[in-house]
PDB file of C-alpha atoms in Angstrom:
ATOM      1  CA  MET A  29      -9.772 -25.620 -14.608  1.00  0.00           C
ATOM      2  CA  THR A  30      -8.577 -22.122 -15.422  1.00  0.00           C
ATOM      3  CA  GLN A  31     -11.980 -20.736 -15.173  1.00  0.00           C
ATOM      4  CA  GLY A  32     -12.415 -22.382 -11.811  1.00  0.00           C
ATOM      5  CA  ILE A  33      -9.231 -20.829 -10.406  1.00  0.00           C
ATOM      6  CA  LEU A  34     -10.132 -17.455 -11.687  1.00  0.00           C
ATOM      7  CA  SER A  35     -13.574 -17.695 -10.142  1.00  0.00           C
ATOM      8  CA  ARG A  36     -12.165 -18.629  -6.772  1.00  0.00           C
ATOM      9  CA  PHE A  37      -9.549 -15.815  -7.155  1.00  0.00           C
ATOM     10  CA  ASN A  38     -12.388 -13.386  -7.661  1.00  0.00           C
ATOM     11  CA  LYS A  39     -13.923 -14.402  -4.312  1.00  0.00           C
ATOM     12  CA  TYR A  40     -10.571 -14.172  -2.691  1.00  0.00           C
ATOM     13  CA  GLN A  41      -9.692 -10.770  -4.014  1.00  0.00           C
ATOM     14  CA  LEU A  42     -12.965  -9.276  -2.835  1.00  0.00           C
ATOM     15  CA  GLU A  43     -11.832  -9.847   0.758  1.00  0.00           C
ATOM     16  CA  ARG A  44      -7.998 -10.052   0.753  1.00  0.00           C
ATOM     17  CA  PHE A  45      -6.838  -8.175  -2.371  1.00  0.00           C
ATOM     18  CA  PRO A  46      -9.516  -5.633  -3.484  1.00  0.00           C
ATOM     19  CA  LEU A  47      -8.536  -5.042  -7.100  1.00  0.00           C
ATOM     20  CA  ALA A  48     -11.047  -2.244  -7.544  1.00  0.00           C
ATOM     21  CA  VAL A  49      -9.242  -0.181  -4.912  1.00  0.00           C
ATOM     22  CA  LEU A  50      -5.623  -1.367  -5.427  1.00  0.00           C
ATOM     23  CA  VAL A  51      -5.637  -0.510  -9.177  1.00  0.00           C
ATOM     24  CA  PHE A  52      -6.301   3.141  -8.296  1.00  0.00           C
ATOM     25  CA  THR A  53      -4.070   3.425  -5.218  1.00  0.00           C
ATOM     26  CA  THR A  54      -1.133   1.879  -7.211  1.00  0.00           C
ATOM     27  CA  LEU A  55      -1.729   4.137 -10.182  1.00  0.00           C
ATOM     28  CA  SER A  56      -1.906   7.188  -7.909  1.00  0.00           C
ATOM     29  CA  VAL A  57       1.484   6.356  -6.392  1.00  0.00           C
ATOM     30  CA  VAL A  58       3.030   5.947  -9.952  1.00  0.00           C
ATOM     31  CA  LEU A  59       1.586   9.275 -11.008  1.00  0.00           C
ATOM     32  CA  SER A  60       2.796  11.193  -7.960  1.00  0.00           C
ATOM     33  CA  SER A  61       6.170   9.600  -8.344  1.00  0.00           C
ATOM     34  CA  SER A  62       6.295  10.780 -11.938  1.00  0.00           C
ATOM     35  CA  ALA A  63       5.604  14.245 -10.770  1.00  0.00           C
ATOM     36  CA  ILE A  64       8.683  14.224  -8.611  1.00  0.00           C
ATOM     37  CA  VAL A  65      11.393  12.608 -10.793  1.00  0.00           C
ATOM     38  CA  LEU A  66      10.495  13.741 -14.344  1.00  0.00           C
ATOM     39  CA  PRO A  67      11.913  17.092 -15.603  1.00  0.00           C
ATOM     40  CA  ARG A  68       9.760  20.083 -14.824  1.00  0.00           C
ATOM     41  CA  SER A  69       9.181  20.798 -18.493  1.00  0.00           C
ATOM     42  CA  GLN A  70       7.815  17.356 -19.136  1.00  0.00           C
ATOM     43  CA  SER A  71       4.132  16.286 -18.521  1.00  0.00           C
ATOM     44  CA  ILE A  72       3.820  13.143 -16.491  1.00  0.00           C
ATOM     45  CA  PHE A  73       1.505  11.674 -19.047  1.00  0.00           C
ATOM     46  CA  SER A  74       4.071  11.884 -21.734  1.00  0.00           C
ATOM     47  CA  ASN A  75       5.835   8.932 -20.072  1.00  0.00           C
ATOM     48  CA  TRP A  76       2.769   6.668 -20.271  1.00  0.00           C
ATOM     49  CA  PRO A  77       4.642   3.452 -20.945  1.00  0.00           C
ATOM     50  CA  ALA A  78       6.418   3.790 -17.616  1.00  0.00           C
ATOM     51  CA  ILE A  79       3.129   4.542 -15.989  1.00  0.00           C
ATOM     52  CA  ILE A  80       1.601   1.316 -17.341  1.00  0.00           C
ATOM     53  CA  VAL A  81       4.684  -0.861 -16.468  1.00  0.00           C
ATOM     54  CA  GLY A  82       4.883   0.680 -12.988  1.00  0.00           C
ATOM     55  CA  THR A  83       1.245   0.205 -12.260  1.00  0.00           C
ATOM     56  CA  VAL A  84       1.140  -3.399 -13.427  1.00  0.00           C
ATOM     57  CA  THR A  85       4.381  -4.169 -11.525  1.00  0.00           C
ATOM     58  CA  GLY A  86       3.217  -2.392  -8.374  1.00  0.00           C
ATOM     59  CA  LEU A  87      -0.150  -4.128  -8.453  1.00  0.00           C
ATOM     60  CA  LEU A  88       1.379  -7.636  -9.020  1.00  0.00           C
ATOM     61  CA  PHE A  89       4.099  -6.996  -6.415  1.00  0.00           C
ATOM     62  CA  THR A  90       1.336  -6.101  -3.885  1.00  0.00           C
ATOM     63  CA  PHE A  91      -0.373  -9.432  -4.730  1.00  0.00           C
ATOM     64  CA  LEU A  92       2.909 -11.145  -4.117  1.00  0.00           C
ATOM     65  CA  MET A  93       3.197  -9.554  -0.666  1.00  0.00           C
ATOM     66  CA  ARG A  94      -0.402 -10.702   0.077  1.00  0.00           C
ATOM     67  CA  VAL A  95       0.207 -14.235  -0.979  1.00  0.00           C
ATOM     68  CA  PHE A  96       3.470 -14.424   0.999  1.00  0.00           C
ATOM     69  CA  ASP A  97       1.485 -13.148   3.969  1.00  0.00           C
ATOM     70  CA  ASP A  98      -1.171 -15.927   3.589  1.00  0.00           C
ATOM     71  CA  PHE A  99       1.533 -18.536   3.489  1.00  0.00           C
ATOM     72  CA  LYS A 100       3.488 -17.363   6.578  1.00  0.00           C
ATOM     73  CA  ASP A 101       0.381 -16.628   8.604  1.00  0.00           C
ATOM     74  CA  LYS A 102      -1.374 -19.898   7.734  1.00  0.00           C
ATOM     75  CA  GLU A 103      -1.146 -21.265  11.289  1.00  0.00           C
ATOM     76  CA  PHE A 104      -2.238 -17.991  12.918  1.00  0.00           C
ATOM     77  CA  ASP A 105      -5.152 -17.493  10.548  1.00  0.00           C
ATOM     78  CA  ASP A 106      -6.352 -21.106  11.015  1.00  0.00           C
ATOM     79  CA  LYS A 107      -6.652 -20.354  14.709  1.00  0.00           C
ATOM     80  CA  PHE A 108      -8.008 -16.817  14.754  1.00  0.00           C
ATOM     81  CA  HIS A 109      -9.358 -16.021  11.203  1.00  0.00           C
ATOM     82  CA  GLY A 110     -11.376 -18.960  10.086  1.00  0.00           C
ATOM     83  CA  GLU A 111     -13.523 -16.634   8.065  1.00  0.00           C
ATOM     84  CA  ARG A 112     -10.764 -15.940   5.560  1.00  0.00           C
ATOM     85  CA  PRO A 113     -10.831 -17.393   1.992  1.00  0.00           C
ATOM     86  CA  VAL A 114      -7.985 -19.845   2.441  1.00  0.00           C
ATOM     87  CA  GLN A 115      -9.387 -21.068   5.735  1.00  0.00           C
ATOM     88  CA  LYS A 116     -12.849 -21.528   4.229  1.00  0.00           C
ATOM     89  CA  SER A 117     -11.246 -23.467   1.307  1.00  0.00           C
ATOM     90  CA  VAL A 118     -12.529 -20.867  -1.196  1.00  0.00           C
ATOM     91  CA  ILE A 119      -9.024 -21.079  -2.725  1.00  0.00           C
ATOM     92  CA  SER A 120      -5.902 -23.023  -1.761  1.00  0.00           C
ATOM     93  CA  LEU A 121      -2.490 -21.787  -1.049  1.00  0.00           C
ATOM     94  CA  LYS A 122      -1.303 -23.945  -3.982  1.00  0.00           C
ATOM     95  CA  GLU A 123      -3.646 -22.092  -6.374  1.00  0.00           C
ATOM     96  CA  LEU A 124      -2.438 -18.764  -4.978  1.00  0.00           C
ATOM     97  CA  ASN A 125       1.075 -19.763  -5.470  1.00  0.00           C
ATOM     98  CA  VAL A 126       0.358 -20.663  -9.167  1.00  0.00           C
ATOM     99  CA  LEU A 127      -1.201 -17.257  -9.665  1.00  0.00           C
ATOM    100  CA  ASN A 128       1.699 -15.619  -7.832  1.00  0.00           C
ATOM    101  CA  ILE A 129       4.365 -17.333 -10.033  1.00  0.00           C
ATOM    102  CA  ALA A 130       2.478 -16.127 -13.119  1.00  0.00           C
ATOM    103  CA  GLY A 131       2.494 -12.627 -11.749  1.00  0.00           C
ATOM    104  CA  ILE A 132       6.177 -12.790 -10.957  1.00  0.00           C
ATOM    105  CA  THR A 133       6.823 -14.010 -14.479  1.00  0.00           C
ATOM    106  CA  VAL A 134       4.908 -11.031 -15.897  1.00  0.00           C
ATOM    107  CA  GLN A 135       6.820  -8.612 -13.699  1.00  0.00           C
ATOM    108  CA  ILE A 136      10.233  -9.992 -14.695  1.00  0.00           C
ATOM    109  CA  THR A 137       9.320 -10.021 -18.426  1.00  0.00           C
ATOM    110  CA  VAL A 138       7.978  -6.567 -18.729  1.00  0.00           C
ATOM    111  CA  ASN A 139      10.815  -5.035 -16.639  1.00  0.00           C
ATOM    112  CA  LEU A 140      13.590  -6.874 -18.489  1.00  0.00           C
ATOM    113  CA  ILE A 141      12.127  -5.463 -21.693  1.00  0.00           C
ATOM    114  CA  TYR A 142      11.530  -1.905 -20.434  1.00  0.00           C
ATOM    115  CA  SER A 143      14.396  -1.107 -18.062  1.00  0.00           C
ATOM    116  CA  ILE A 144      17.249  -3.269 -16.785  1.00  0.00           C
ATOM    117  CA  SER A 145      18.388  -0.624 -14.225  1.00  0.00           C
ATOM    118  CA  ALA A 146      14.899  -0.514 -12.746  1.00  0.00           C
ATOM    119  CA  PHE A 147      14.677  -4.233 -12.755  1.00  0.00           C
ATOM    120  CA  LEU A 148      17.785  -4.407 -10.455  1.00  0.00           C
ATOM    121  CA  TRP A 149      15.780  -2.417  -7.861  1.00  0.00           C
ATOM    122  CA  TRP A 150      12.933  -4.755  -8.334  1.00  0.00           C
ATOM    123  CA  CYS A 151      15.260  -7.721  -7.574  1.00  0.00           C
ATOM    124  CA  LEU A 152      16.312  -6.012  -4.331  1.00  0.00           C
ATOM    125  CA  ALA A 153      12.576  -5.598  -3.504  1.00  0.00           C
ATOM    126  CA  MET A 154      11.986  -9.197  -4.254  1.00  0.00           C
ATOM    127  CA  ALA A 155      14.933 -10.322  -2.189  1.00  0.00           C
ATOM    128  CA  TYR A 156      13.582  -8.405   0.866  1.00  0.00           C
ATOM    129  CA  SER A 157      10.079  -9.855   0.363  1.00  0.00           C
ATOM    130  CA  LEU A 158      11.529 -13.282   0.371  1.00  0.00           C
ATOM    131  CA  LEU A 159      13.215 -12.473   3.712  1.00  0.00           C
ATOM    132  CA  ALA A 160       9.870 -11.197   4.928  1.00  0.00           C
ATOM    133  CA  ARG A 161       8.147 -14.397   3.685  1.00  0.00           C
ATOM    134  CA  ASN A 162      10.537 -16.357   5.867  1.00  0.00           C
ATOM    135  CA  GLU A 163       9.972 -13.872   8.731  1.00  0.00           C
ATOM    136  CA  PHE A 164      13.637 -12.820   8.577  1.00  0.00           C
ATOM    137  CA  PHE A 165      14.529 -16.315   9.980  1.00  0.00           C
ATOM    138  CA  ILE A 166      13.599 -15.146  13.489  1.00  0.00           C
ATOM    139  CA  LYS A 167       9.975 -16.250  13.428  1.00  0.00           C
ATOM    140  CA  ASN A 168       9.535 -17.032  17.152  1.00  0.00           C
ATOM    141  CA  TRP A 169      11.125 -13.715  18.133  1.00  0.00           C
ATOM    142  CA  ILE A 170       9.416 -11.483  15.605  1.00  0.00           C
ATOM    143  CA  LYS A 171       5.957 -12.884  16.179  1.00  0.00           C
ATOM    144  CA  LYS A 172       6.145 -11.587  19.764  1.00  0.00           C
ATOM    145  CA  HIS A 173       6.940  -8.001  18.633  1.00  0.00           C
ATOM    146  CA  PHE A 174       3.877  -6.804  16.797  1.00  0.00           C
ATOM    147  CA  HIS A 175       5.051  -3.338  15.870  1.00  0.00           C
ATOM    148  CA  ILE A 176       8.481  -4.412  14.719  1.00  0.00           C
ATOM    149  CA  TYR A 177       6.865  -7.111  12.609  1.00  0.00           C
ATOM    150  CA  ASN A 178       4.495  -4.719  10.933  1.00  0.00           C
ATOM    151  CA  LEU A 179       7.256  -2.171  10.276  1.00  0.00           C
ATOM    152  CA  LEU A 180       9.632  -4.639   8.772  1.00  0.00           C
ATOM    153  CA  ASN A 181       6.873  -5.870   6.491  1.00  0.00           C
ATOM    154  CA  LEU A 182       5.966  -2.333   5.495  1.00  0.00           C
ATOM    155  CA  MET A 183       9.599  -1.766   4.549  1.00  0.00           C
ATOM    156  CA  GLN A 184       9.045  -4.121   1.534  1.00  0.00           C
ATOM    157  CA  LEU A 185       7.873  -0.948  -0.139  1.00  0.00           C
ATOM    158  CA  PHE A 186      11.304   0.710   0.386  1.00  0.00           C
ATOM    159  CA  PHE A 187      13.012  -0.902  -2.604  1.00  0.00           C
ATOM    160  CA  LEU A 188       9.795  -0.996  -4.547  1.00  0.00           C
ATOM    161  CA  GLN A 189       9.520   2.802  -4.399  1.00  0.00           C
ATOM    162  CA  ILE A 190      13.063   3.291  -5.559  1.00  0.00           C
ATOM    163  CA  TYR A 191      12.264   0.872  -8.423  1.00  0.00           C
ATOM    164  CA  LEU A 192       9.418   3.194  -9.454  1.00  0.00           C
ATOM    165  CA  TYR A 193      11.734   6.272  -9.437  1.00  0.00           C
ATOM    166  CA  ALA A 194      14.300   4.372 -11.526  1.00  0.00           C
ATOM    167  CA  LEU A 195      11.604   3.152 -13.955  1.00  0.00           C
ATOM    168  CA  ILE A 196      10.131   6.579 -14.557  1.00  0.00           C
ATOM    169  CA  SER A 197      13.442   8.353 -14.780  1.00  0.00           C
ATOM    170  CA  PRO A 198      16.661   6.400 -15.350  1.00  0.00           C
ATOM    171  CA  VAL A 199      18.711   9.308 -14.089  1.00  0.00           C
ATOM    172  CA  ILE A 200      17.647   9.974 -10.447  1.00  0.00           C
ATOM    173  CA  VAL A 201      18.858  13.167  -8.998  1.00  0.00           C
ATOM    174  CA  TRP A 202      19.698  12.005  -5.476  1.00  0.00           C
ATOM    175  CA  SER A 203      20.447  15.479  -4.209  1.00  0.00           C
ATOM    176  CA  GLU A 204      16.858  16.621  -4.900  1.00  0.00           C
ATOM    177  CA  PRO A 205      15.106  17.320  -1.497  1.00  0.00           C
ATOM    178  CA  LEU A 206      11.712  16.673  -3.036  1.00  0.00           C
ATOM    179  CA  LEU A 207      12.728  13.053  -3.702  1.00  0.00           C
ATOM    180  CA  TYR A 208      13.214  12.431  -0.033  1.00  0.00           C
ATOM    181  CA  ALA A 209      10.139  14.330   0.955  1.00  0.00           C
ATOM    182  CA  HIS A 210       8.075  12.242  -1.526  1.00  0.00           C
ATOM    183  CA  PHE A 211       9.720   9.047  -0.251  1.00  0.00           C
ATOM    184  CA  ILE A 212       8.658   9.822   3.255  1.00  0.00           C
ATOM    185  CA  PHE A 213       5.225  10.840   1.981  1.00  0.00           C
ATOM    186  CA  VAL A 214       4.756   7.452   0.291  1.00  0.00           C
ATOM    187  CA  LEU A 215       5.845   5.440   3.357  1.00  0.00           C
ATOM    188  CA  LEU A 216       3.606   7.490   5.656  1.00  0.00           C
ATOM    189  CA  ASN A 217       0.681   6.974   3.269  1.00  0.00           C
ATOM    190  CA  SER A 218       1.306   3.171   3.157  1.00  0.00           C
ATOM    191  CA  GLY A 219       1.582   3.053   6.941  1.00  0.00           C
ATOM    192  CA  MET A 220      -1.638   5.138   7.257  1.00  0.00           C
ATOM    193  CA  LEU A 221      -3.577   2.833   4.876  1.00  0.00           C
ATOM    194  CA  ASP A 222      -2.292  -0.303   6.688  1.00  0.00           C
ATOM    195  CA  MET A 223      -3.300   1.198  10.018  1.00  0.00           C
ATOM    196  CA  ALA A 224      -6.772   2.161   8.851  1.00  0.00           C
ATOM    197  CA  ARG A 225      -7.203  -1.421   7.657  1.00  0.00           C
ATOM    198  CA  LYS A 226      -6.296  -2.660  11.130  1.00  0.00           C
ATOM    199  CA  LEU A 227      -8.644  -0.506  13.113  1.00  0.00           C
ATOM    200  CA  LYS A 228     -11.516  -2.777  14.101  1.00  0.00           C
ATOM    201  CA  ALA A 229     -14.504  -2.370  16.309  1.00  0.00           C
ATOM    202  CA  GLY A 230     -17.265  -4.271  17.973  1.00  0.00           C
ATOM    203  CA  GLU A 231     -17.788  -7.850  16.712  1.00  0.00           C
ATOM    204  CA  ASN A 232     -15.041  -7.379  14.091  1.00  0.00           C
ATOM    205  CA  GLU A 233     -12.309  -6.981  16.654  1.00  0.00           C
ATOM    206  CA  SER A 234      -9.545  -9.646  16.345  1.00  0.00           C
ATOM    207  CA  LYS A 235      -9.062 -12.125  19.178  1.00  0.00           C
ATOM    208  CA  GLY A 236      -5.556 -12.701  17.844  1.00  0.00           C
ATOM    209  CA  LEU A 237      -4.363  -9.185  18.852  1.00  0.00           C
ATOM    210  CA  ASP A 238      -3.215  -8.545  15.288  1.00  0.00           C
ATOM    211  CA  THR A 239      -4.790  -5.157  14.939  1.00  0.00           C
ATOM    212  CA  TYR A 240      -3.807  -1.713  16.257  1.00  0.00           C
ATOM    213  CA  SER A 241      -7.143  -1.250  17.991  1.00  0.00           C
ATOM    214  CA  SER A 242      -6.735  -4.560  19.930  1.00  0.00           C
ATOM    215  CA  ARG A 243      -3.251  -3.594  20.984  1.00  0.00           C
ATOM    216  CA  TRP A 244      -3.756   0.072  21.849  1.00  0.00           C
ATOM    217  CA  GLY A 245      -7.526   0.450  22.248  1.00  0.00           C
ATOM    218  CA  MET A 246      -9.759   2.291  19.843  1.00  0.00           C
ATOM    219  CA  LYS A 247      -9.160   5.843  21.120  1.00  0.00           C
ATOM    220  CA  LYS A 248      -5.292   5.613  21.102  1.00  0.00           C
ATOM    221  CA  ALA A 249      -5.224   3.843  17.692  1.00  0.00           C
ATOM    222  CA  ALA A 250      -7.542   6.503  16.173  1.00  0.00           C
ATOM    223  CA  LEU A 251      -5.405   9.308  17.702  1.00  0.00           C
ATOM    224  CA  VAL A 252      -2.137   7.842  16.207  1.00  0.00           C
ATOM    225  CA  LEU A 253      -3.794   7.447  12.800  1.00  0.00           C
ATOM    226  CA  GLY A 254      -4.948  11.106  12.965  1.00  0.00           C
ATOM    227  CA  PHE A 255      -1.303  12.298  13.797  1.00  0.00           C
ATOM    228  CA  ILE A 256       0.141  10.182  10.948  1.00  0.00           C
ATOM    229  CA  SER A 257      -2.463  11.679   8.554  1.00  0.00           C
ATOM    230  CA  ALA A 258      -1.647  15.164   9.836  1.00  0.00           C
ATOM    231  CA  GLY A 259       2.045  14.452   9.059  1.00  0.00           C
ATOM    232  CA  ILE A 260       1.022  13.372   5.536  1.00  0.00           C
ATOM    233  CA  LEU A 261      -0.865  16.631   5.090  1.00  0.00           C
ATOM    234  CA  VAL A 262       2.194  18.713   6.099  1.00  0.00           C
ATOM    235  CA  VAL A 263       4.523  16.829   3.655  1.00  0.00           C
ATOM    236  CA  PHE A 264       1.797  16.970   0.983  1.00  0.00           C
ATOM    237  CA  THR A 265       1.595  20.794   1.397  1.00  0.00           C
ATOM    238  CA  TYR A 266       5.487  21.103   1.201  1.00  0.00           C
ATOM    239  CA  ILE A 267       5.619  19.093  -1.998  1.00  0.00           C
ATOM    240  CA  SER A 268       2.668  20.791  -3.558  1.00  0.00           C
ATOM    241  CA  ASN A 269       4.175  24.223  -2.871  1.00  0.00           C
ATOM    242  CA  ALA A 270       7.590  23.135  -4.226  1.00  0.00           C
ATOM    243  CA  LEU A 271       5.929  21.983  -7.449  1.00  0.00           C
ATOM    244  CA  GLY A 272       3.997  25.178  -7.883  1.00  0.00           C
ATOM    245  CA  GLY A 273       0.622  23.784  -6.878  1.00  0.00           C
ATOM    246  CA  SER A 274      -2.194  26.223  -6.291  1.00  0.00           C
ATOM    247  CA  ILE A 275      -3.782  27.153  -2.954  1.00  0.00           C
ATOM    248  CA  GLN A 276      -6.946  25.588  -4.211  1.00  0.00           C
ATOM    249  CA  LEU A 277      -5.198  22.310  -4.871  1.00  0.00           C
ATOM    250  CA  ILE A 278      -3.684  22.226  -1.401  1.00  0.00           C
ATOM    251  CA  ALA A 279      -7.134  23.038   0.006  1.00  0.00           C
ATOM    252  CA  TYR A 280      -8.568  19.917  -1.563  1.00  0.00           C
ATOM    253  CA  GLY A 281      -5.960  17.899   0.274  1.00  0.00           C
ATOM    254  CA  GLY A 282      -7.115  19.654   3.528  1.00  0.00           C
ATOM    255  CA  ILE A 283     -10.755  18.696   2.790  1.00  0.00           C
ATOM    256  CA  ALA A 284      -9.706  14.984   2.267  1.00  0.00           C
ATOM    257  CA  PHE A 285      -7.949  15.156   5.604  1.00  0.00           C
ATOM    258  CA  ILE A 286     -11.033  16.559   7.445  1.00  0.00           C
ATOM    259  CA  ILE A 287     -13.188  13.830   5.795  1.00  0.00           C
ATOM    260  CA  LEU A 288     -10.714  11.221   7.295  1.00  0.00           C
ATOM    261  CA  LEU A 289     -10.956  12.865  10.769  1.00  0.00           C
ATOM    262  CA  SER A 290     -14.701  12.708  10.477  1.00  0.00           C
ATOM    263  CA  CYS A 291     -14.501   8.971   9.732  1.00  0.00           C
ATOM    264  CA  LEU A 292     -12.391   8.522  12.796  1.00  0.00           C
ATOM    265  CA  PHE A 293     -15.021  10.381  14.844  1.00  0.00           C
ATOM    266  CA  VAL A 294     -17.684   7.973  13.458  1.00  0.00           C
ATOM    267  CA  TYR A 295     -15.462   5.083  14.244  1.00  0.00           C
ATOM    268  CA  LEU A 296     -15.133   6.087  17.898  1.00  0.00           C
ATOM    269  CA  ASN A 297     -18.868   6.721  18.353  1.00  0.00           C
ATOM    270  CA  TRP A 298     -20.477   3.910  16.453  1.00  0.00           C
ATOM    271  CA  ASN A 299     -18.147   1.174  17.566  1.00  0.00           C
ATOM    272  CA  ASP A 300     -19.352  -1.506  15.218  1.00  0.00           C
ATOM    273  CA  GLY A 301     -18.396  -3.292  12.001  1.00  0.00           C
ATOM    274  CA  ARG A 302     -19.636  -0.452   9.811  1.00  0.00           C
ATOM    275  CA  SER A 303     -17.477   2.160  11.515  1.00  0.00           C
ATOM    276  CA  SER A 304     -14.308   0.083  10.676  1.00  0.00           C
ATOM    277  CA  LYS A 305     -15.289   0.089   6.976  1.00  0.00           C
ATOM    278  CA  ILE A 306     -15.880   3.848   7.112  1.00  0.00           C
ATOM    279  CA  VAL A 307     -12.346   4.448   8.425  1.00  0.00           C
ATOM    280  CA  GLN A 308     -10.964   2.273   5.685  1.00  0.00           C
ATOM    281  CA  ALA A 309     -12.929   4.300   3.041  1.00  0.00           C
ATOM    282  CA  GLY A 310     -11.797   7.523   4.521  1.00  0.00           C
ATOM    283  CA  GLY A 311      -8.170   6.331   4.528  1.00  0.00           C
ATOM    284  CA  VAL A 312      -8.432   5.242   0.847  1.00  0.00           C
ATOM    285  CA  LEU A 313      -9.984   8.630  -0.111  1.00  0.00           C
ATOM    286  CA  PHE A 314      -7.244  10.607   1.617  1.00  0.00           C
ATOM    287  CA  PHE A 315      -4.571   8.364   0.073  1.00  0.00           C
ATOM    288  CA  LEU A 316      -5.941   8.834  -3.463  1.00  0.00           C
ATOM    289  CA  SER A 317      -6.609  12.536  -2.999  1.00  0.00           C
ATOM    290  CA  VAL A 318      -3.038  13.604  -1.840  1.00  0.00           C
ATOM    291  CA  HIS A 319      -1.292  11.432  -4.486  1.00  0.00           C
ATOM    292  CA  ILE A 320      -3.544  12.491  -7.357  1.00  0.00           C
ATOM    293  CA  LEU A 321      -3.299  16.240  -6.284  1.00  0.00           C
ATOM    294  CA  ILE A 322       0.401  16.094  -6.457  1.00  0.00           C
ATOM    295  CA  ALA A 323       0.247  14.488  -9.890  1.00  0.00           C
ATOM    296  CA  LEU A 324      -2.043  17.250 -11.080  1.00  0.00           C
ATOM    297  CA  THR A 325       0.624  19.856 -10.388  1.00  0.00           C
ATOM    298  CA  ARG A 326       2.448  18.337 -13.353  1.00  0.00           C
ATOM    299  CA  ALA A 327      -0.483  17.229 -15.574  1.00  0.00           C
TER     300      ALA A 327
END
């Protein structure tokens, strides 16, 4: 029974929750957050228990968000996304719920043991996610407002990011400008990655108008993603300079940005399923690069 669920989950995660990618993106956020809130004299790796707890919690919380999405979008996905695992009966919502409850139990247990103060922020993040799960009790209205819907769902990461800061350093210096710069940096990166995931082309375009490319057209969507990425590069440069990062380190971030722009160029010119995957890969590379490079300033 257990082996069967895990086997079906493996097929599910390949499409809806790519663990091989999310482990590294989550870890990179935890590491860059450590570089911001830990004392300058302390290496980020000296706080390895918090890094492990934060990565496990962040990963399981992301899974929670995905499962909540699959529940609330069931009717929509049945109509427009019959190729998805739940719709193909690869795995059931009931089974996903069992796995999600197990993940929530792990999160509560490890955080109660490690940090009560951080756990309180986790509770706020959880409360907001439950609101999002119920579509803020305005389902009929919010479904008609695509951009507000996506923004409110993205804001689930607001409290989760504060949770990370509190987990890594119990005493948060709220007057520190870098804290707010990094907070904006994380939210921009999350938005960039979500947008890269929702740029489709050719036969992969959604008939349900639930992608940015279907709403704005490929050119406008690619342009907006490019501007968001440029904003990330600016904030990255500011943070890296403030932390004493080298010019070489900042240049690596610039190279990752150029690679992402190249991916967008390919996306606009190929206009097929492959080009969508290339944009996603470029987004992940840029996301990982800027977070890890910030962490390296404090390694």
